[in-house]
mmCIF file of C-alpha atoms in Angstrom:
data_model
loop_
_atom_site.group_PDB
_atom_site.id
_atom_site.type_symbol
_atom_site.label_atom_id
_atom_site.label_comp_id
_atom_site.label_asym_id
_atom_site.label_seq_id
_atom_site.Cartn_x
_atom_site.Cartn_y
_atom_site.Cartn_z
ATOM 1 C CA MET A 274 11.330 0.161 -25.982
ATOM 2 C CA SER A 275 12.327 -0.292 -29.635
ATOM 3 C CA ASN A 276 16.103 -0.834 -29.357
ATOM 4 C CA VAL A 277 17.342 -3.026 -32.231
ATOM 5 C CA THR A 278 19.738 -5.884 -31.438
ATOM 6 C CA ARG A 279 22.273 -7.070 -34.009
ATOM 7 C CA SER A 280 23.024 -10.557 -35.212
ATOM 8 C CA GLN A 281 26.478 -12.149 -35.208
ATOM 9 C CA ASN A 282 27.274 -10.860 -38.712
ATOM 10 C CA GLY A 283 26.670 -7.279 -37.533
ATOM 11 C CA MET A 284 23.417 -6.882 -39.460
ATOM 12 C CA PRO A 285 20.143 -6.219 -37.640
ATOM 13 C CA PRO A 286 17.915 -9.319 -37.441
ATOM 14 C CA THR A 287 14.777 -9.399 -39.542
ATOM 15 C CA GLY A 288 11.241 -8.890 -38.273
ATOM 16 C CA SER A 289 9.569 -6.233 -36.166
ATOM 17 C CA PRO A 290 10.986 -5.323 -32.728
ATOM 18 C CA TYR A 291 8.301 -7.357 -30.951
ATOM 19 C CA GLU A 292 8.872 -10.351 -33.238
ATOM 20 C CA ARG A 293 12.593 -10.275 -32.470
ATOM 21 C CA LEU A 294 11.933 -9.884 -28.764
ATOM 22 C CA SER A 295 9.480 -12.798 -28.764
ATOM 23 C CA GLN A 296 12.172 -15.211 -30.013
ATOM 24 C CA ARG A 297 13.918 -15.200 -26.634
ATOM 25 C CA MET A 298 10.830 -15.147 -24.410
ATOM 26 C CA LEU A 299 9.179 -17.949 -22.436
ATOM 27 C CA ASP A 300 5.754 -19.259 -23.451
ATOM 28 C CA VAL A 301 3.376 -18.764 -20.501
ATOM 29 C CA SER A 302 0.017 -19.534 -22.120
ATOM 30 C CA GLY A 303 1.066 -22.642 -24.067
ATOM 31 C CA ASP A 304 0.138 -21.171 -27.454
ATOM 32 C CA ARG A 305 2.678 -18.317 -27.484
ATOM 33 C CA GLY A 306 -0.129 -15.861 -26.877
ATOM 34 C CA VAL A 307 1.512 -14.710 -23.632
ATOM 35 C CA LEU A 308 5.305 -14.527 -23.669
ATOM 36 C CA LYS A 309 7.552 -13.631 -20.738
ATOM 37 C CA ASP A 310 11.073 -12.311 -20.183
ATOM 38 C CA ILE A 311 12.232 -12.095 -16.541
ATOM 39 C CA ILE A 312 14.185 -8.920 -15.825
ATOM 40 C CA ARG A 313 14.626 -9.528 -12.084
ATOM 41 C CA GLU A 314 13.914 -12.771 -10.266
ATOM 42 C CA GLY A 315 11.422 -12.829 -7.418
ATOM 43 C CA ALA A 316 11.248 -15.089 -4.360
ATOM 44 C CA GLY A 317 8.738 -17.273 -2.541
ATOM 45 C CA ASP A 318 5.510 -18.792 -3.816
ATOM 46 C CA LEU A 319 3.812 -18.097 -7.121
ATOM 47 C CA VAL A 320 0.786 -15.801 -7.082
ATOM 48 C CA ALA A 321 -2.276 -17.747 -5.962
ATOM 49 C CA PRO A 322 -5.492 -17.782 -8.043
ATOM 50 C CA ASP A 323 -8.024 -15.175 -6.846
ATOM 51 C CA ALA A 324 -5.256 -13.342 -4.960
ATOM 52 C CA LEU A 325 -5.111 -9.629 -4.225
ATOM 53 C CA VAL A 326 -2.040 -8.298 -6.018
ATOM 54 C CA LEU A 327 -0.007 -5.138 -5.576
ATOM 55 C CA VAL A 328 1.715 -4.354 -8.860
ATOM 56 C CA LYS A 329 3.348 -1.607 -10.848
ATOM 57 C CA PHE A 330 2.847 -1.816 -14.600
ATOM 58 C CA SER A 331 3.360 0.055 -17.842
ATOM 59 C CA GLY A 332 1.859 -0.942 -21.202
ATOM 60 C CA TYR A 333 3.467 -0.128 -24.578
ATOM 61 C CA LEU A 334 2.522 -0.317 -28.220
ATOM 62 C CA GLU A 335 5.159 -1.320 -30.742
ATOM 63 C CA HIS A 336 7.312 1.582 -32.029
ATOM 64 C CA MET A 337 6.197 3.797 -29.137
ATOM 65 C CA ASP A 338 8.490 4.800 -26.249
ATOM 66 C CA LYS A 339 5.819 6.275 -23.985
ATOM 67 C CA PRO A 340 3.331 3.942 -22.288
ATOM 68 C CA PHE A 341 -0.321 4.073 -23.256
ATOM 69 C CA ASP A 342 -1.196 2.931 -19.723
ATOM 70 C CA SER A 343 0.734 2.981 -16.451
ATOM 71 C CA ASN A 344 0.185 3.153 -12.711
ATOM 72 C CA CYS A 345 3.822 3.939 -11.908
ATOM 73 C CA TYR A 346 2.994 7.578 -11.262
ATOM 74 C CA ARG A 347 1.060 6.550 -8.144
ATOM 75 C CA LYS A 348 3.010 6.688 -4.902
ATOM 76 C CA THR A 349 1.271 3.539 -3.665
ATOM 77 C CA PRO A 350 -0.608 1.354 -6.175
ATOM 78 C CA ARG A 351 -3.935 -0.077 -5.065
ATOM 79 C CA LEU A 352 -4.553 -3.752 -4.418
ATOM 80 C CA MET A 353 -6.303 -5.470 -7.330
ATOM 81 C CA LYS A 354 -8.133 -8.773 -7.251
ATOM 82 C CA LEU A 355 -7.451 -11.358 -9.916
ATOM 83 C CA GLY A 356 -10.598 -12.204 -11.820
ATOM 84 C CA GLU A 357 -12.295 -8.907 -10.920
ATOM 85 C CA ASP A 358 -10.107 -5.799 -11.144
ATOM 86 C CA ILE A 359 -7.724 -6.980 -13.865
ATOM 87 C CA THR A 360 -9.412 -6.985 -17.254
ATOM 88 C CA LEU A 361 -6.575 -8.241 -19.485
ATOM 89 C CA TRP A 362 -6.497 -12.022 -19.688
ATOM 90 C CA GLY A 363 -2.816 -11.917 -20.573
ATOM 91 C CA MET A 364 -1.941 -9.880 -17.487
ATOM 92 C CA GLU A 365 -3.789 -12.304 -15.254
ATOM 93 C CA LEU A 366 -1.958 -15.305 -16.743
ATOM 94 C CA GLY A 367 1.321 -13.415 -16.498
ATOM 95 C CA LEU A 368 0.806 -12.545 -12.843
ATOM 96 C CA LEU A 369 0.061 -16.184 -12.000
ATOM 97 C CA SER A 370 3.600 -16.981 -13.209
ATOM 98 C CA MET A 371 5.252 -14.392 -10.927
ATOM 99 C CA ARG A 372 6.760 -14.320 -7.426
ATOM 100 C CA ARG A 373 7.086 -11.448 -4.938
ATOM 101 C CA GLY A 374 9.671 -8.885 -6.002
ATOM 102 C CA GLU A 375 9.802 -10.133 -9.588
ATOM 103 C CA LEU A 376 10.077 -7.715 -12.493
ATOM 104 C CA ALA A 377 9.188 -9.103 -15.913
ATOM 105 C CA ARG A 378 8.367 -8.065 -19.467
ATOM 106 C CA PHE A 379 5.400 -9.659 -21.245
ATOM 107 C CA LEU A 380 4.094 -9.694 -24.805
ATOM 108 C CA PHE A 381 0.333 -10.209 -25.105
ATOM 109 C CA LYS A 382 -1.068 -11.219 -28.489
ATOM 110 C CA PRO A 383 -4.446 -9.628 -29.384
ATOM 111 C CA THR A 384 -6.470 -12.599 -28.099
ATOM 112 C CA TYR A 385 -4.962 -12.044 -24.633
ATOM 113 C CA ALA A 386 -5.088 -8.243 -24.797
ATOM 114 C CA TYR A 387 -7.529 -5.952 -26.605
ATOM 115 C CA GLY A 388 -8.749 -8.346 -29.318
ATOM 116 C CA THR A 389 -9.796 -7.650 -32.883
ATOM 117 C CA LEU A 390 -11.448 -4.342 -31.994
ATOM 118 C CA GLY A 391 -8.628 -2.822 -29.959
ATOM 119 C CA CYS A 392 -9.480 0.025 -27.614
ATOM 120 C CA PRO A 393 -9.971 3.217 -29.651
ATOM 121 C CA PRO A 394 -8.466 5.717 -29.816
ATOM 122 C CA LEU A 395 -5.359 4.404 -28.002
ATOM 123 C CA ILE A 396 -5.148 0.751 -29.067
ATOM 124 C CA PRO A 397 -5.498 -0.152 -32.773
ATOM 125 C CA PRO A 398 -7.321 -3.385 -33.752
ATOM 126 C CA ASN A 399 -5.350 -6.657 -33.495
ATOM 127 C CA SER A 400 -2.507 -5.068 -31.493
ATOM 128 C CA THR A 401 0.199 -7.032 -29.744
ATOM 129 C CA VAL A 402 1.135 -5.094 -26.613
ATOM 130 C CA LEU A 403 4.094 -5.183 -24.253
ATOM 131 C CA PHE A 404 3.710 -4.816 -20.491
ATOM 132 C CA GLU A 405 6.435 -4.388 -17.903
ATOM 133 C CA ILE A 406 5.090 -5.647 -14.569
ATOM 134 C CA GLU A 407 6.634 -5.550 -11.104
ATOM 135 C CA LEU A 408 4.949 -7.703 -8.472
ATOM 136 C CA LEU A 409 5.382 -5.860 -5.175
ATOM 137 C CA ASP A 410 3.247 -8.195 -3.068
ATOM 138 C CA PHE A 411 0.135 -10.360 -3.061
ATOM 139 C CA LEU A 412 -2.379 -11.687 -0.563
ATOM 140 C CA ASP A 413 -3.838 -15.151 -1.004
ATOM 141 C CA SER A 414 -7.468 -14.248 -0.290
ATOM 142 C CA ALA A 415 -9.153 -17.423 -1.564
ATOM 143 C CA GLU A 416 -9.604 -18.863 1.942
ATOM 144 C CA SER A 417 -10.862 -15.520 3.233
ATOM 145 C CA ASP A 418 -13.368 -15.195 0.376
ATOM 146 C CA LYS A 419 -14.644 -18.707 1.031
ATOM 147 C CA PHE A 420 -14.950 -18.075 4.783
ATOM 148 C CA TYR A 421 -16.949 -14.853 4.542
ATOM 149 C CA ALA A 422 -19.346 -16.461 2.055
ATOM 150 C CA LEU A 423 -20.422 -18.928 4.779
ATOM 151 C CA SER A 424 -23.188 -18.507 7.342
ATOM 152 C CA ALA A 425 -22.244 -17.802 10.984
ATOM 153 C CA GLU A 426 -22.932 -21.449 11.892
ATOM 154 C CA GLU A 427 -20.736 -22.707 9.047
ATOM 155 C CA GLN A 428 -17.978 -20.282 10.011
ATOM 156 C CA ASP A 429 -17.945 -21.749 13.529
ATOM 157 C CA GLN A 430 -17.252 -25.177 11.989
ATOM 158 C CA PHE A 431 -14.384 -23.898 9.832
ATOM 159 C CA PRO A 432 -11.075 -25.681 10.663
ATOM 160 C CA LEU A 433 -8.873 -23.701 13.071
ATOM 161 C CA GLN A 434 -5.858 -23.550 10.758
ATOM 162 C CA LYS A 435 -8.012 -22.037 8.026
ATOM 163 C CA VAL A 436 -9.544 -19.520 10.447
ATOM 164 C CA LEU A 437 -6.026 -18.452 11.439
ATOM 165 C CA LYS A 438 -5.150 -18.043 7.778
ATOM 166 C CA VAL A 439 -8.241 -15.891 7.200
ATOM 167 C CA ALA A 440 -7.376 -13.720 10.218
ATOM 168 C CA ALA A 441 -3.805 -13.338 8.943
ATOM 169 C CA THR A 442 -5.072 -12.270 5.508
ATOM 170 C CA VAL A 443 -7.410 -9.667 7.036
ATOM 171 C CA ARG A 444 -4.549 -8.366 9.207
ATOM 172 C CA GLU A 445 -2.201 -8.184 6.215
ATOM 173 C CA PHE A 446 -4.822 -6.201 4.322
ATOM 174 C CA GLY A 447 -4.865 -3.851 7.313
ATOM 175 C CA ASN A 448 -1.086 -3.573 7.060
ATOM 176 C CA TYR A 449 -1.405 -2.595 3.400
ATOM 177 C CA LEU A 450 -3.894 0.148 4.324
ATOM 178 C CA PHE A 451 -1.627 1.280 7.164
ATOM 179 C CA ARG A 452 1.301 1.677 4.750
ATOM 180 C CA GLN A 453 -0.958 3.918 2.673
ATOM 181 C CA ASN A 454 -1.579 6.059 5.780
ATOM 182 C CA ARG A 455 -5.237 5.009 5.699
ATOM 183 C CA PHE A 456 -5.219 4.495 9.454
ATOM 184 C CA TYR A 457 -8.975 4.437 10.056
ATOM 185 C CA ASP A 458 -9.490 1.798 7.341
ATOM 186 C CA ALA A 459 -6.564 -0.215 8.739
ATOM 187 C CA LYS A 460 -8.145 -0.094 12.199
ATOM 188 C CA VAL A 461 -11.389 -1.524 10.804
ATOM 189 C CA ARG A 462 -9.504 -4.479 9.292
ATOM 190 C CA TYR A 463 -7.531 -5.141 12.474
ATOM 191 C CA LYS A 464 -10.711 -5.119 14.560
ATOM 192 C CA ARG A 465 -12.344 -7.530 12.128
ATOM 193 C CA ALA A 466 -9.400 -9.917 12.526
ATOM 194 C CA LEU A 467 -9.502 -9.595 16.326
ATOM 195 C CA LEU A 468 -13.257 -10.274 16.441
ATOM 196 C CA LEU A 469 -12.749 -13.383 14.341
ATOM 197 C CA LEU A 470 -10.077 -14.664 16.751
ATOM 198 C CA HIS A 471 -12.164 -13.828 19.844
ATOM 199 C CA ARG A 472 -15.082 -15.793 18.427
ATOM 200 C CA ARG A 473 -13.001 -18.904 17.882
ATOM 201 C CA LEU A 474 -12.950 -21.538 20.605
ATOM 202 C CA ALA A 475 -9.856 -23.715 20.316
ATOM 203 C CA PRO A 476 -8.930 -26.871 22.222
ATOM 204 C CA PRO A 477 -6.355 -26.250 25.001
ATOM 205 C CA GLU A 478 -3.502 -27.762 23.007
ATOM 206 C CA GLU A 479 -4.081 -25.277 20.148
ATOM 207 C CA GLN A 480 -5.048 -22.188 22.144
ATOM 208 C CA HIS A 481 -1.454 -20.890 21.937
ATOM 209 C CA LEU A 482 -1.890 -20.558 18.167
ATOM 210 C CA VAL A 483 -4.922 -18.313 18.645
ATOM 211 C CA GLU A 484 -3.106 -16.257 21.298
ATOM 212 C CA ALA A 485 -0.105 -15.759 19.005
ATOM 213 C CA ALA A 486 -2.395 -14.508 16.244
ATOM 214 C CA LYS A 487 -4.209 -12.206 18.696
ATOM 215 C CA LEU A 488 -0.901 -10.748 19.867
ATOM 216 C CA LEU A 489 0.001 -9.581 16.367
ATOM 217 C CA VAL A 490 -3.402 -7.933 15.864
ATOM 218 C CA LEU A 491 -3.318 -6.237 19.286
ATOM 219 C CA LEU A 492 0.115 -4.786 18.520
ATOM 220 C CA ASN A 493 -1.225 -3.474 15.212
ATOM 221 C CA LEU A 494 -4.234 -1.932 16.944
ATOM 222 C CA SER A 495 -2.077 -0.243 19.570
ATOM 223 C CA LEU A 496 0.075 1.308 16.847
ATOM 224 C CA VAL A 497 -2.800 2.423 14.639
ATOM 225 C CA TYR A 498 -4.539 4.133 17.573
ATOM 226 C CA LEU A 499 -1.319 6.037 18.257
ATOM 227 C CA LYS A 500 -1.428 7.185 14.626
ATOM 228 C CA LEU A 501 -5.074 8.196 15.101
ATOM 229 C CA ASP A 502 -4.048 10.282 18.145
ATOM 230 C CA ARG A 503 -6.101 8.149 20.520
ATOM 231 C CA PRO A 504 -3.537 7.214 23.184
ATOM 232 C CA ALA A 505 -6.069 5.841 25.691
ATOM 233 C CA ALA A 506 -7.200 3.209 23.152
ATOM 234 C CA ALA A 507 -3.560 2.541 22.183
ATOM 235 C CA LEU A 508 -2.759 1.908 25.844
ATOM 236 C CA ARG A 509 -5.752 -0.409 26.250
ATOM 237 C CA PHE A 510 -4.773 -2.637 23.329
ATOM 238 C CA GLY A 511 -1.109 -2.549 24.323
ATOM 239 C CA GLN A 512 -2.029 -3.777 27.798
ATOM 240 C CA GLN A 513 -4.139 -6.553 26.270
ATOM 241 C CA ALA A 514 -1.072 -7.610 24.286
ATOM 242 C CA LEU A 515 0.917 -7.709 27.550
ATOM 243 C CA THR A 516 -1.588 -10.146 29.062
ATOM 244 C CA ILE A 517 -0.493 -12.567 26.320
ATOM 245 C CA ASP A 518 3.234 -11.754 26.491
ATOM 246 C CA GLN A 519 4.220 -9.579 29.455
ATOM 247 C CA ARG A 520 7.773 -9.133 28.147
ATOM 248 C CA ASN A 521 6.865 -8.130 24.606
ATOM 249 C CA ALA A 522 9.073 -5.135 23.810
ATOM 250 C CA LYS A 523 6.724 -3.695 21.163
ATOM 251 C CA ALA A 524 3.750 -3.790 23.516
ATOM 252 C CA LEU A 525 5.762 -2.196 26.338
ATOM 253 C CA PHE A 526 7.076 0.471 23.982
ATOM 254 C CA ARG A 527 3.628 1.370 22.644
ATOM 255 C CA CYS A 528 2.154 1.500 26.141
ATOM 256 C CA GLY A 529 5.003 3.835 27.090
ATOM 257 C CA GLN A 530 4.318 6.044 24.059
ATOM 258 C CA ALA A 531 0.605 6.168 24.917
ATOM 259 C CA CYS A 532 1.272 7.095 28.550
ATOM 260 C CA LEU A 533 3.655 9.832 27.466
ATOM 261 C CA LEU A 534 0.932 11.316 25.247
ATOM 262 C CA LEU A 535 -1.453 11.076 28.206
ATOM 263 C CA THR A 536 1.176 12.888 30.374
ATOM 264 C CA GLU A 537 1.267 9.881 32.687
ATOM 265 C CA TYR A 538 5.008 10.268 33.078
ATOM 266 C CA GLN A 539 5.735 7.769 35.843
ATOM 267 C CA GLN A 540 3.720 5.058 34.094
ATOM 268 C CA ALA A 541 5.399 5.908 30.785
ATOM 269 C CA ARG A 542 8.803 5.527 32.431
ATOM 270 C CA ASP A 543 7.873 2.153 33.918
ATOM 271 C CA PHE A 544 6.784 0.776 30.527
ATOM 272 C CA LEU A 545 9.765 2.201 28.632
ATOM 273 C CA VAL A 546 12.330 0.972 31.167
ATOM 274 C CA ARG A 547 10.828 -2.515 30.924
ATOM 275 C CA ALA A 548 10.984 -2.286 27.120
ATOM 276 C CA GLN A 549 14.615 -1.146 27.288
ATOM 277 C CA LYS A 550 15.414 -4.105 29.529
ATOM 278 C CA GLU A 551 14.128 -6.442 26.811
ATOM 279 C CA GLN A 552 15.915 -4.597 23.985
ATOM 280 C CA PRO A 553 18.752 -2.445 25.397
ATOM 281 C CA LEU A 554 20.065 -1.391 21.970
ATOM 282 C CA ASN A 555 16.724 -0.408 20.454
ATOM 283 C CA GLN A 556 17.147 3.214 19.351
ATOM 284 C CA ASP A 557 13.400 3.917 19.233
ATOM 285 C CA ILE A 558 13.038 2.942 22.885
ATOM 286 C CA ASN A 559 16.098 4.919 23.946
ATOM 287 C CA ASN A 560 14.935 7.963 22.005
ATOM 288 C CA GLU A 561 11.505 7.756 23.642
ATOM 289 C CA LEU A 562 13.141 7.674 27.084
ATOM 290 C CA ARG A 563 15.086 10.823 26.202
ATOM 291 C CA LYS A 564 11.878 12.423 24.960
ATOM 292 C CA LEU A 565 10.180 11.454 28.233
ATOM 293 C CA ALA A 566 12.985 13.045 30.268
ATOM 294 C CA SER A 567 12.675 16.257 28.276
ATOM 295 C CA CYS A 568 8.864 16.352 28.596
ATOM 296 C CA TYR A 569 9.073 15.642 32.323
ATOM 297 C CA LYS A 570 11.627 18.424 32.838
ATOM 298 C CA ASP A 571 9.387 20.878 30.977
ATOM 299 C CA TYR A 572 6.446 19.719 33.083
ATOM 300 C CA ILE A 573 8.361 20.229 36.369
ATOM 301 C CA ASP A 574 9.608 23.641 35.242
ATOM 302 C CA LYS A 575 6.055 24.733 34.426
ATOM 303 C CA GLU A 576 4.793 23.410 37.766
ATOM 304 C CA LYS A 577 7.479 25.383 39.605
ATOM 305 C CA GLU A 578 6.652 28.511 37.618
ATOM 306 C CA MET A 579 2.951 28.111 38.380
ATOM 307 C CA CYS A 580 3.626 27.666 42.098
ATOM 308 C CA HIS A 581 5.904 30.698 42.104
ATOM 309 C CA ARG A 582 3.180 32.835 40.513
ATOM 310 C CA MET A 583 0.584 31.558 42.984
ATOM 311 C CA PHE A 584 2.769 32.429 45.995
ATOM 312 C CA ALA A 585 3.649 35.798 44.476
ATOM 313 C CA ALA A 586 -0.033 36.542 44.001
ATOM 314 C CA CYS A 587 -0.786 35.557 47.610
ATOM 315 C CA GLU A 588 1.983 37.789 48.939
ATOM 316 C CA ASP A 589 0.760 40.728 46.839
ATOM 317 C CA GLY A 590 -2.764 40.175 48.081
ATOM 318 C CA SER A 591 -1.723 40.161 51.743
ATOM 319 C CA MET A 592 0.214 43.364 51.269
ATOM 320 C CA VAL A 593 -2.724 45.087 49.590
ATOM 321 C CA GLY A 594 -5.136 44.006 52.273
ATOM 322 C CA GLY A 595 -2.877 44.993 55.228
ATOM 323 C CA ASP A 596 -3.104 48.134 57.395
#
């Protein structure tokens, strides 16, 4: 972290490494207390206030190559809420200037970091610190927070578009948990989103918006129940998805997977063939059909073997009992 750049005359510029670095950084806070250097541009909207953020970060002291704090060793970082889980004021201001996928380097002056006391024994008093931060994703949870703070009666009066946004946020949180292989917790979030959508009465001209949101949640529920090894529930939610869109390839595929696990081979074939008709080149569907054929062949072979043994036993019994 302490590489020294050289000026045009070949001599190293004056000042400490952080002072030299700060000369080419953007002022985020307005008083040069939080400075930023973008390493890789992001895309989309800026992080919303009160958002849940998914970040990787490493913090460095000047003249030290190893970070004093980092979460990069974690396979999947946890979601953190701005204003609650993030304690550094500088990091919060820095994150509000970032977009999804962005990687940036920040300098936080003591006022925006650990202050006049520091954080013994790691952080000396009045330390300027450098953080490298990668914004993997964020969820704008402000609307969701506001909604769940209301009474049931007030929630029923919440505008439909905002209810849909809340449901989408809850579902996206479920997706985050799913990616962490926390399938039970993901299921809880998906069911919460579905309950919210079931409760909402929409005028006929907007009902299609509610149904589209339900479809996404039902597909998520079907998948998560497959992961939880509960194929009957996966089939149930997949079939509910098909009542909204009878040609939905994902719903057909997941119903086929569930039936295969339930050894309902004919029903599995019907669902998978319909899914293949919608997406003929989908390798997952084609592979599942091959798997079905193999499982069905094994099943038939075992049935034949069982019948053969039964007849052999009957023949042996008649011979033993004869005169």
